[in-house]
Structure formats: C-alpha cells, structure tokens
Coordinates of C-alpha atoms in Angstrom, one line a residue:
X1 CA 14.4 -16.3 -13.4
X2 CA 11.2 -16.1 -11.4
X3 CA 9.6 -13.3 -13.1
X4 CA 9.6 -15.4 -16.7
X5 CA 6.5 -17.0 -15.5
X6 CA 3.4 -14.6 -16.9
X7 CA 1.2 -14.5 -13.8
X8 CA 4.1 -14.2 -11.3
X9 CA 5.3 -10.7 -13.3
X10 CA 1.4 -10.2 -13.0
X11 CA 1.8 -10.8 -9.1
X12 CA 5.0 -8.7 -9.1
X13 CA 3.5 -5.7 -11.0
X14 CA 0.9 -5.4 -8.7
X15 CA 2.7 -5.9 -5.5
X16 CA 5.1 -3.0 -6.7
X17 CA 2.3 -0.6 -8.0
X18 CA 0.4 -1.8 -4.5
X19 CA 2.9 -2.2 -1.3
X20 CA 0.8 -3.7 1.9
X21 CA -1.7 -5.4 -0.1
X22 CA -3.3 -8.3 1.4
X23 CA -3.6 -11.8 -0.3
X24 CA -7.1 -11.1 -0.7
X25 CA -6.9 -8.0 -2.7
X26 CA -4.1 -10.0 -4.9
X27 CA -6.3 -12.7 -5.9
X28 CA -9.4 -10.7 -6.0
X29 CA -7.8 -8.2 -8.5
X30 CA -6.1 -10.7 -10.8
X31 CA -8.4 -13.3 -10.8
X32 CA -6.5 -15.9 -8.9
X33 CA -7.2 -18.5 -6.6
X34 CA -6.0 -19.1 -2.9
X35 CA -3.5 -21.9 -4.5
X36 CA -2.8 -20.0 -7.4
X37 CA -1.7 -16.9 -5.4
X38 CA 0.1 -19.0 -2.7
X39 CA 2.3 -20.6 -4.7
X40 CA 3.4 -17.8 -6.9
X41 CA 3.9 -15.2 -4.0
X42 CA 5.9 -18.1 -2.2
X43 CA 7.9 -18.1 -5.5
X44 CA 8.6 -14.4 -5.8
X45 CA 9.6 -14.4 -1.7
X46 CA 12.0 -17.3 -2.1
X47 CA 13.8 -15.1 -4.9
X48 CA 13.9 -12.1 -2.6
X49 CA 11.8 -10.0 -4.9
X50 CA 8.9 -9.5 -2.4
X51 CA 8.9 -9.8 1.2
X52 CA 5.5 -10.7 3.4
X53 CA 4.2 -9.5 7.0
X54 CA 1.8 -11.0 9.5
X55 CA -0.4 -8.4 10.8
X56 CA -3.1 -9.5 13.5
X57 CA -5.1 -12.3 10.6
X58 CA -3.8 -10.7 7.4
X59 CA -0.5 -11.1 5.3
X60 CA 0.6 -7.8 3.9
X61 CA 3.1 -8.4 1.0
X62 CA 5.5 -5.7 -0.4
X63 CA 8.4 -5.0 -2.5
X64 CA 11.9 -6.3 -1.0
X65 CA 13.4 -3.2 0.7
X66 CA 10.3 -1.2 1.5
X67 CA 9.7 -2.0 4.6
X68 CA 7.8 0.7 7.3
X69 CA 6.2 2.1 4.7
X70 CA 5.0 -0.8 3.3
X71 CA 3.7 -1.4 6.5
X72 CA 1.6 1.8 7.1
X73 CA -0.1 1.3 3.9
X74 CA -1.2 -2.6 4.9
X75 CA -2.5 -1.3 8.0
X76 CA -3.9 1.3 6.1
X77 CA -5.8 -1.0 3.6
X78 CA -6.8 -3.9 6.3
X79 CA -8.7 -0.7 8.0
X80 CA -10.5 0.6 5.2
X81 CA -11.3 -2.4 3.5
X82 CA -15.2 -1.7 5.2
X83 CA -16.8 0.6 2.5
X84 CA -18.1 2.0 6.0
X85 CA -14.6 3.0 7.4
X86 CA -14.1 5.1 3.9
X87 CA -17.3 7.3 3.9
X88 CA -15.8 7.7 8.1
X89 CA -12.6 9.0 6.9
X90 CA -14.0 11.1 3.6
X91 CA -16.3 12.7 6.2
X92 CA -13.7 13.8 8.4
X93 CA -11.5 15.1 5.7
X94 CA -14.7 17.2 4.6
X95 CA -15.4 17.8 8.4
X96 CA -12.3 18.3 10.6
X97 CA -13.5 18.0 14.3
X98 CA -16.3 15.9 13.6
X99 CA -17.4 13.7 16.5
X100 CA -18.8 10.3 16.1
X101 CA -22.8 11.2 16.8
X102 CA -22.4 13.9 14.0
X103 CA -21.0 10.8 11.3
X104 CA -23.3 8.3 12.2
X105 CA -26.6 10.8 11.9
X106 CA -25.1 12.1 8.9
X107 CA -24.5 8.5 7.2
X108 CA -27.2 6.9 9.1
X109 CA -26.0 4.6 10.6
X110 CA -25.3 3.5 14.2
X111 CA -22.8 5.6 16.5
X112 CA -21.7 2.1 18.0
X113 CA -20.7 1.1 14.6
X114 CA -19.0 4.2 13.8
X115 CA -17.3 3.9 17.0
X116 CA -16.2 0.8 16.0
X117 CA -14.6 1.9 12.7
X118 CA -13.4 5.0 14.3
X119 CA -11.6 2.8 17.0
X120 CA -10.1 0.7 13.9
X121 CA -9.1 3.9 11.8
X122 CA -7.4 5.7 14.6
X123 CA -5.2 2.6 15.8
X124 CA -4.1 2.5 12.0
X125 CA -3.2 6.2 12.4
X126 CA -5.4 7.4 9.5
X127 CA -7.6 9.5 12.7
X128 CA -6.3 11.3 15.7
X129 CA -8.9 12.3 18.2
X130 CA -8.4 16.2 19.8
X131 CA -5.7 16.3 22.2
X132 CA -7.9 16.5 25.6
X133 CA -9.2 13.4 24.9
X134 CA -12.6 14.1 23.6
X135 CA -14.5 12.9 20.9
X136 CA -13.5 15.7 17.9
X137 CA -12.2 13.6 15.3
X138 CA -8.9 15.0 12.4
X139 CA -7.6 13.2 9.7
X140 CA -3.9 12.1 10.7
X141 CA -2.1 10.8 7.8
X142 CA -3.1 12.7 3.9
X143 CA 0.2 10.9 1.9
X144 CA -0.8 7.3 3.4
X145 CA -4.7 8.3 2.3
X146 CA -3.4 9.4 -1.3
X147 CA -1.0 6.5 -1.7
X148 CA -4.2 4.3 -1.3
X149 CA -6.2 6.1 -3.6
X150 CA -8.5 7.3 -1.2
X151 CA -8.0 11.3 -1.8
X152 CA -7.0 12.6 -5.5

C-alpha cells in the first residue's frame, strides 16, 4: 500500500487538504527536498491516488477525481504566490471598482507593477475589469479566494 510509507501519507494529507498546490509549496511546507518530493508524489500518482497538471512552468497536483476545480485553485495559487498580488486582490475586495493608479498610490508601489499583477490576477479569473473595457477593477471569484485561505 503506498500510503504505509510516513512521508507519502504526509504528501497525501496535504495534497487533499490543498488541491492545485505546486511542488514548491509541498516541499516548502513539509520540509522536503526536490528528490524527496519527486519521488514520493511519483509514488502516490503511479497508485492513482493523486493526479498532476502542467500549467505554463508549474506542476499543480491534486486528489484523483477532482479535476477543474483542482485546477482553478492551482491557477489561483501560481497567481498569488507574489505577497504583492495579495494586498492587489484584498484591496479590491475592500474597494470594488478600484483602478490600477488608485492600488499602486495606495500601496506605494509602481502602477506598471500593479499592472503586471493585475494582468496575472485577471487571466486566473480572481479580477474582472468593468464591462466597457476600462480600468475599474471587481473581485471575480469569492469561493476560489476562500478555498485558498485568502478571505475568512
């Protein structure tokens, strides 16, 4: 049985209490290394207990049988991985309608690098920009935000 070996339960656990993790959250998290978590996950796949997607550079991995889901809340996670892109989104939730100008003077930072995360955040559907096109900025997706942990 594949889940008799301590740190591939470990691996399990966490993959089902965090579907669309990315390796690097797994062996960041559980104190593993690149082989370590390789090997194991490889394990847990060839038993069919977890299942893996490419997306762009990253590996998402999930339980077996979750699927779209799983893969809204790696796409999720790979765009707010930037401490930046999650003050972007709580400032939006706070401020529905926000534009970029108003989030980067607030945070102090540069609007080309709130663009940038903005750009980032809405192709992961977490931000929708106002239906004419312009630059008003609403948060898109609450239960993907809350399955992450981001809202309470």
């Amino acid at each position: 049985n594949a889940l008799r070996n301590e740190t591939r339960k470990r691996i399990f656990k966490y993959v089902s209490q965090n579907p669309g993790v990315h390796l690097r959250g797994i062996m960041k998290d559980l104190g593993l290394t690149p082989n370590e978590a390789y090997y194991h996950l490889g394990v847990l796949e060839k038993f069919r207990l977890i299942e893996c997607q490419r997306l762009n550079s990253s590996v998402i991995y999930y339980p077996r049988g979750m699927g779209k889901r799983a893969r809204k809340l790696g796409v999720a996670r790979l765009a707010l991985r930037s401490p930046l892109a999650k003050e972007v989104v709580k400032y939006v939730l706070q401020h529905q309608g926000a534009e970029a100008a108003d989030i980067a003077a607030e945070l102090g930072v540069d609007k080309r690098l709130v663009d940038y995360h903005v750009k980032k955040l809405v192709g992961a559907g977490l931000l929708i920009r106002d239906s004419d096109g312009g630059g008003k900025l609403y948060v898109r997706n609450l239960s993907v935000l809350k399955d992450i942990g981001l809202l309470s």
